[in-house]
Amino acid sequence: MRVVILGSGRGSNAEALLQAEKAGALGKARIVALFSDRPDAGMLQLGPRFGVSASYVDPAPFKTKLEGEGEARFISAVQACQPDLVVLAGFMRVLKPGFLQAFAGKIINLHPSLLPSFPGLDGIGQAFRRGVKITGCTVHAVTLEVDGGPILDQAAVRIETTDTLETLATKVHAAEHALLPAVVARLSQS
Ligand code: GAR
């Protein structure tokens, strides 16, 4: 199963996937390329480290969504990799019908809360400020409804009274680094 990862940030989840593959823990999944909409994304540094192609793709003209010329550039870059699965690992843009149709049924997203609670930006901060006792992370299929597609799996994280936003973020990220590779491995076997 050929996997392409899209991300916008430091890439700790892309790294967890690459480490899992290296450790033989990603089933039949093979990570074939990483793409970012930010030229300065830490994720792109994983390319040389793991010997996988990692490229910036210009997402212009929009700031928070992928549509128009930027969407067309992403579609052709990803299509060239012939992916069976497209993993959004911290890709901070809303996908539109063009991209969703190009990879219909093949796109999954990682979100840092127990959906349907706390969709959108800053899922960890939203849960912390709301004062819930349990939060976590979710991997779901991507549909037009932002953070609303069918849930594939979740992991729970308890918020202790001693937690700060920083300690909670560390715990949620650790949960993500276990959950996402497990889901990709499982999908690769089906
Ligand atoms: C992760 O916490 C992921 O759940 C979140 O961005 C972070 C990326 O971290 N995604 C979203 O909030 C999507 N709405 P990383 O770049 O270190 O993998």
mmCIF file of C-alpha atoms and ligand atoms in Angstrom:
data_model
loop_
_atom_site.group_PDB
_atom_site.id
_atom_site.type_symbol
_atom_site.label_atom_id
_atom_site.label_comp_id
_atom_site.label_asym_id
_atom_site.label_seq_id
_atom_site.Cartn_x
_atom_site.Cartn_y
_atom_site.Cartn_z
ATOM 1 C CA MET A 1 0.000 0.000 0.000
ATOM 2 C CA ARG A 2 1.512 3.267 -1.171
ATOM 3 C CA VAL A 3 1.147 6.079 1.364
ATOM 4 C CA VAL A 4 1.569 9.820 0.844
ATOM 5 C CA ILE A 5 1.696 12.144 3.867
ATOM 6 C CA LEU A 6 0.615 15.801 3.806
ATOM 7 C CA GLY A 7 1.580 18.117 6.663
ATOM 8 C CA SER A 8 2.147 21.752 7.544
ATOM 9 C CA GLY A 9 4.187 21.644 10.733
ATOM 10 C CA ARG A 10 6.943 19.964 12.669
ATOM 11 C CA GLY A 11 6.061 16.519 11.349
ATOM 12 C CA SER A 12 6.201 14.472 14.533
ATOM 13 C CA ASN A 13 3.383 12.263 13.266
ATOM 14 C CA ALA A 14 5.013 11.802 9.878
ATOM 15 C CA GLU A 15 8.133 10.828 11.810
ATOM 16 C CA ALA A 16 6.165 8.331 13.897
ATOM 17 C CA LEU A 17 4.910 6.744 10.667
ATOM 18 C CA LEU A 18 8.407 6.633 9.149
ATOM 19 C CA GLN A 19 9.847 5.145 12.363
ATOM 20 C CA ALA A 20 7.090 2.539 12.428
ATOM 21 C CA GLU A 21 7.828 1.583 8.833
ATOM 22 C CA LYS A 22 11.540 1.331 9.631
ATOM 23 C CA ALA A 23 10.723 -0.895 12.619
ATOM 24 C CA GLY A 24 8.562 -3.150 10.445
ATOM 25 C CA ALA A 25 5.425 -2.055 12.306
ATOM 26 C CA LEU A 26 3.490 -0.466 9.458
ATOM 27 C CA GLY A 27 2.101 -3.630 7.898
ATOM 28 C CA LYS A 28 2.150 -3.520 4.117
ATOM 29 C CA ALA A 29 2.264 0.290 4.068
ATOM 30 C CA ARG A 30 5.166 2.006 2.295
ATOM 31 C CA ILE A 31 5.583 5.756 2.683
ATOM 32 C CA VAL A 32 6.439 7.032 -0.783
ATOM 33 C CA ALA A 33 6.384 10.823 -0.358
ATOM 34 C CA LEU A 34 5.818 13.761 1.978
ATOM 35 C CA PHE A 35 4.328 17.058 0.824
ATOM 36 C CA SER A 36 3.931 20.341 2.663
ATOM 37 C CA ASP A 37 2.132 23.591 1.931
ATOM 38 C CA ARG A 38 4.808 25.435 3.955
ATOM 39 C CA PRO A 39 8.382 25.690 2.683
ATOM 40 C CA ASP A 40 9.664 25.969 6.285
ATOM 41 C CA ALA A 41 7.777 22.940 7.648
ATOM 42 C CA GLY A 42 9.969 20.797 9.909
ATOM 43 C CA MET A 43 8.331 17.799 8.277
ATOM 44 C CA LEU A 44 10.321 18.376 5.092
ATOM 45 C CA GLN A 45 13.577 17.680 6.957
ATOM 46 C CA LEU A 46 12.402 14.102 7.441
ATOM 47 C CA GLY A 47 12.953 13.435 3.724
ATOM 48 C CA PRO A 48 16.748 13.293 3.768
ATOM 49 C CA ARG A 49 16.750 11.642 7.227
ATOM 50 C CA PHE A 50 14.581 8.732 6.098
ATOM 51 C CA GLY A 51 15.481 8.648 2.427
ATOM 52 C CA VAL A 52 12.000 9.531 1.248
ATOM 53 C CA SER A 53 10.958 12.240 -1.180
ATOM 54 C CA ALA A 54 9.802 15.408 0.665
ATOM 55 C CA SER A 55 8.656 18.507 -1.192
ATOM 56 C CA TYR A 56 6.987 21.847 -0.772
ATOM 57 C CA VAL A 57 4.026 22.426 -3.072
ATOM 58 C CA ASP A 58 2.789 26.002 -3.525
ATOM 59 C CA PRO A 59 -0.786 26.130 -2.153
ATOM 60 C CA ALA A 60 -1.587 29.673 -3.424
ATOM 61 C CA PRO A 61 -3.841 31.574 -3.869
ATOM 62 C CA PHE A 62 -5.769 30.818 -0.649
ATOM 63 C CA LYS A 63 -4.585 30.966 2.963
ATOM 64 C CA THR A 64 -6.653 28.373 4.790
ATOM 65 C CA LYS A 65 -8.154 26.164 2.090
ATOM 66 C CA LEU A 66 -6.804 24.163 -0.848
ATOM 67 C CA GLU A 67 -8.647 25.260 -3.959
ATOM 68 C CA GLY A 68 -7.919 26.586 -7.449
ATOM 69 C CA GLU A 69 -4.346 26.497 -8.751
ATOM 70 C CA GLY A 70 -2.843 25.334 -5.473
ATOM 71 C CA GLU A 71 -5.293 22.446 -5.338
ATOM 72 C CA ALA A 72 -4.396 21.490 -8.930
ATOM 73 C CA ARG A 73 -0.676 21.520 -8.049
ATOM 74 C CA PHE A 74 -1.290 19.278 -5.020
ATOM 75 C CA ILE A 75 -3.483 16.906 -7.030
ATOM 76 C CA SER A 76 -0.854 16.390 -9.721
ATOM 77 C CA ALA A 77 2.018 16.049 -7.218
ATOM 78 C CA VAL A 78 0.128 13.456 -5.169
ATOM 79 C CA GLN A 79 -1.299 11.656 -8.226
ATOM 80 C CA ALA A 80 2.224 11.184 -9.571
ATOM 81 C CA CYS A 81 2.892 9.021 -6.481
ATOM 82 C CA GLN A 82 -0.069 6.723 -7.254
ATOM 83 C CA PRO A 83 -1.096 6.543 -3.597
ATOM 84 C CA ASP A 84 -3.471 4.009 -2.104
ATOM 85 C CA LEU A 85 -3.729 6.163 1.031
ATOM 86 C CA VAL A 86 -3.271 9.899 1.661
ATOM 87 C CA VAL A 87 -2.604 10.722 5.321
ATOM 88 C CA LEU A 88 -3.226 14.242 6.601
ATOM 89 C CA ALA A 89 -0.820 14.574 9.527
ATOM 90 C CA GLY A 90 -1.155 18.146 10.679
ATOM 91 C CA PHE A 91 -2.142 19.472 7.237
ATOM 92 C CA MET A 92 -3.771 22.743 8.223
ATOM 93 C CA ARG A 93 -5.899 23.427 5.159
ATOM 94 C CA VAL A 94 -9.496 22.613 4.370
ATOM 95 C CA LEU A 95 -9.781 20.253 1.419
ATOM 96 C CA LYS A 96 -12.326 20.970 -1.288
ATOM 97 C CA PRO A 97 -14.223 18.659 -3.704
ATOM 98 C CA GLY A 98 -11.485 18.642 -6.367
ATOM 99 C CA PHE A 99 -8.892 17.017 -4.106
ATOM 100 C CA LEU A 100 -11.436 14.811 -2.340
ATOM 101 C CA GLN A 101 -12.721 13.449 -5.658
ATOM 102 C CA ALA A 102 -9.216 12.877 -7.014
ATOM 103 C CA PHE A 103 -8.477 10.559 -4.053
ATOM 104 C CA ALA A 104 -12.004 9.465 -3.175
ATOM 105 C CA GLY A 105 -12.156 7.137 -0.183
ATOM 106 C CA LYS A 106 -8.381 7.213 0.253
ATOM 107 C CA ILE A 107 -7.844 10.221 2.558
ATOM 108 C CA ILE A 108 -7.573 10.005 6.345
ATOM 109 C CA ASN A 109 -6.961 12.767 8.898
ATOM 110 C CA LEU A 110 -5.517 12.887 12.389
ATOM 111 C CA HIS A 111 -7.224 15.250 14.833
ATOM 112 C CA PRO A 112 -6.087 16.073 18.384
ATOM 113 C CA SER A 113 -9.401 15.561 20.222
ATOM 114 C CA LEU A 114 -12.070 12.915 20.650
ATOM 115 C CA LEU A 115 -14.302 13.918 17.728
ATOM 116 C CA PRO A 116 -17.071 14.972 17.456
ATOM 117 C CA SER A 117 -15.913 17.074 20.422
ATOM 118 C CA PHE A 118 -13.636 20.021 19.664
ATOM 119 C CA PRO A 119 -13.349 20.002 15.863
ATOM 120 C CA GLY A 120 -11.451 22.757 14.057
ATOM 121 C CA LEU A 121 -8.346 24.564 15.208
ATOM 122 C CA ASP A 122 -6.548 23.932 18.511
ATOM 123 C CA GLY A 123 -8.401 20.796 19.587
ATOM 124 C CA ILE A 124 -6.054 20.361 22.562
ATOM 125 C CA GLY A 125 -6.519 23.920 23.823
ATOM 126 C CA GLN A 126 -10.281 23.739 23.324
ATOM 127 C CA ALA A 127 -10.529 20.587 25.457
ATOM 128 C CA PHE A 128 -8.191 22.002 28.138
ATOM 129 C CA ARG A 129 -10.120 25.269 28.442
ATOM 130 C CA ARG A 130 -13.499 23.487 28.504
ATOM 131 C CA GLY A 131 -12.323 21.473 31.490
ATOM 132 C CA VAL A 132 -13.177 18.002 30.221
ATOM 133 C CA LYS A 133 -11.532 15.151 32.125
ATOM 134 C CA ILE A 134 -10.888 12.947 29.121
ATOM 135 C CA THR A 135 -9.733 14.033 25.681
ATOM 136 C CA GLY A 136 -7.521 12.287 23.131
ATOM 137 C CA CYS A 137 -7.087 11.932 19.408
ATOM 138 C CA THR A 138 -9.025 10.630 16.428
ATOM 139 C CA VAL A 139 -8.211 9.214 13.010
ATOM 140 C CA HIS A 140 -11.108 9.601 10.591
ATOM 141 C CA ALA A 141 -11.913 9.351 6.910
ATOM 142 C CA VAL A 142 -12.015 12.754 5.243
ATOM 143 C CA THR A 143 -15.247 14.080 3.764
ATOM 144 C CA LEU A 144 -16.411 17.576 2.836
ATOM 145 C CA GLU A 145 -17.541 18.154 6.414
ATOM 146 C CA VAL A 146 -14.454 19.420 8.270
ATOM 147 C CA ASP A 147 -13.436 16.863 10.942
ATOM 148 C CA GLY A 148 -16.789 15.138 10.323
ATOM 149 C CA GLY A 149 -15.988 11.954 8.372
ATOM 150 C CA PRO A 150 -16.421 8.397 9.669
ATOM 151 C CA ILE A 151 -14.232 7.671 12.686
ATOM 152 C CA LEU A 152 -11.661 4.912 12.149
ATOM 153 C CA ASP A 153 -10.146 4.847 15.647
ATOM 154 C CA GLN A 154 -9.533 6.924 18.747
ATOM 155 C CA ALA A 155 -7.252 6.988 21.783
ATOM 156 C CA ALA A 156 -8.219 8.568 25.098
ATOM 157 C CA VAL A 157 -6.041 10.787 27.285
ATOM 158 C CA ARG A 158 -7.032 11.704 30.851
ATOM 159 C CA ILE A 159 -6.615 15.343 31.873
ATOM 160 C CA GLU A 160 -5.285 15.431 35.432
ATOM 161 C CA THR A 161 -5.771 18.447 37.681
ATOM 162 C CA THR A 162 -1.998 18.886 37.611
ATOM 163 C CA ASP A 163 -1.874 19.080 33.798
ATOM 164 C CA THR A 164 -0.975 22.303 32.058
ATOM 165 C CA LEU A 165 -1.723 22.954 28.416
ATOM 166 C CA GLU A 166 1.875 21.958 27.683
ATOM 167 C CA THR A 167 1.806 18.654 29.583
ATOM 168 C CA LEU A 168 -1.557 17.823 28.037
ATOM 169 C CA ALA A 169 -0.228 18.543 24.546
ATOM 170 C CA THR A 170 2.702 16.207 25.213
ATOM 171 C CA LYS A 171 0.322 13.424 26.267
ATOM 172 C CA VAL A 172 -2.009 13.908 23.287
ATOM 173 C CA HIS A 173 0.924 13.895 20.878
ATOM 174 C CA ALA A 174 2.254 10.682 22.409
ATOM 175 C CA ALA A 175 -1.186 9.122 21.932
ATOM 176 C CA GLU A 176 -1.217 10.302 18.315
ATOM 177 C CA HIS A 177 2.207 8.819 17.642
ATOM 178 C CA ALA A 178 0.877 5.398 18.645
ATOM 179 C CA LEU A 179 -2.607 5.662 17.130
ATOM 180 C CA LEU A 180 -1.815 6.874 13.615
ATOM 181 C CA PRO A 181 0.739 4.154 12.723
ATOM 182 C CA ALA A 182 -1.585 1.511 14.194
ATOM 183 C CA VAL A 183 -4.467 2.675 11.986
ATOM 184 C CA VAL A 184 -2.273 2.845 8.865
ATOM 185 C CA ALA A 185 -0.911 -0.642 9.568
ATOM 186 C CA ARG A 186 -4.433 -1.964 10.016
ATOM 187 C CA LEU A 187 -5.673 -0.336 6.792
ATOM 188 C CA SER A 188 -2.715 -1.840 4.922
ATOM 189 C CA GLN A 189 -3.828 -5.329 5.906
ATOM 190 C CA SER A 190 -7.439 -4.947 4.790
HETATM 191 C C1 GAR B 1 -1.177 17.038 15.419
HETATM 192 O O1 GAR B 1 -1.436 17.233 16.788
HETATM 193 C C2 GAR B 1 -2.477 16.852 14.658
HETATM 194 O O2 GAR B 1 -3.455 16.166 15.381
HETATM 195 C C3 GAR B 1 -2.894 18.277 14.426
HETATM 196 O O3 GAR B 1 -1.705 18.950 14.094
HETATM 197 C C4 GAR B 1 -0.627 18.343 14.812
HETATM 198 C C5 GAR B 1 0.509 18.085 13.849
HETATM 199 O O4 GAR B 1 1.688 17.795 14.531
HETATM 200 N N1 GAR B 1 -3.873 18.370 13.390
HETATM 201 C C6 GAR B 1 -4.904 19.200 13.424
HETATM 202 O O5 GAR B 1 -5.105 19.985 14.337
HETATM 203 C C7 GAR B 1 -5.819 19.098 12.227
HETATM 204 N N2 GAR B 1 -7.039 19.841 12.465
HETATM 205 P P1 GAR B 1 2.969 17.247 13.764
HETATM 206 O O6 GAR B 1 3.271 18.220 12.636
HETATM 207 O O7 GAR B 1 4.038 17.237 14.806
HETATM 208 O O8 GAR B 1 2.631 15.876 13.259
#
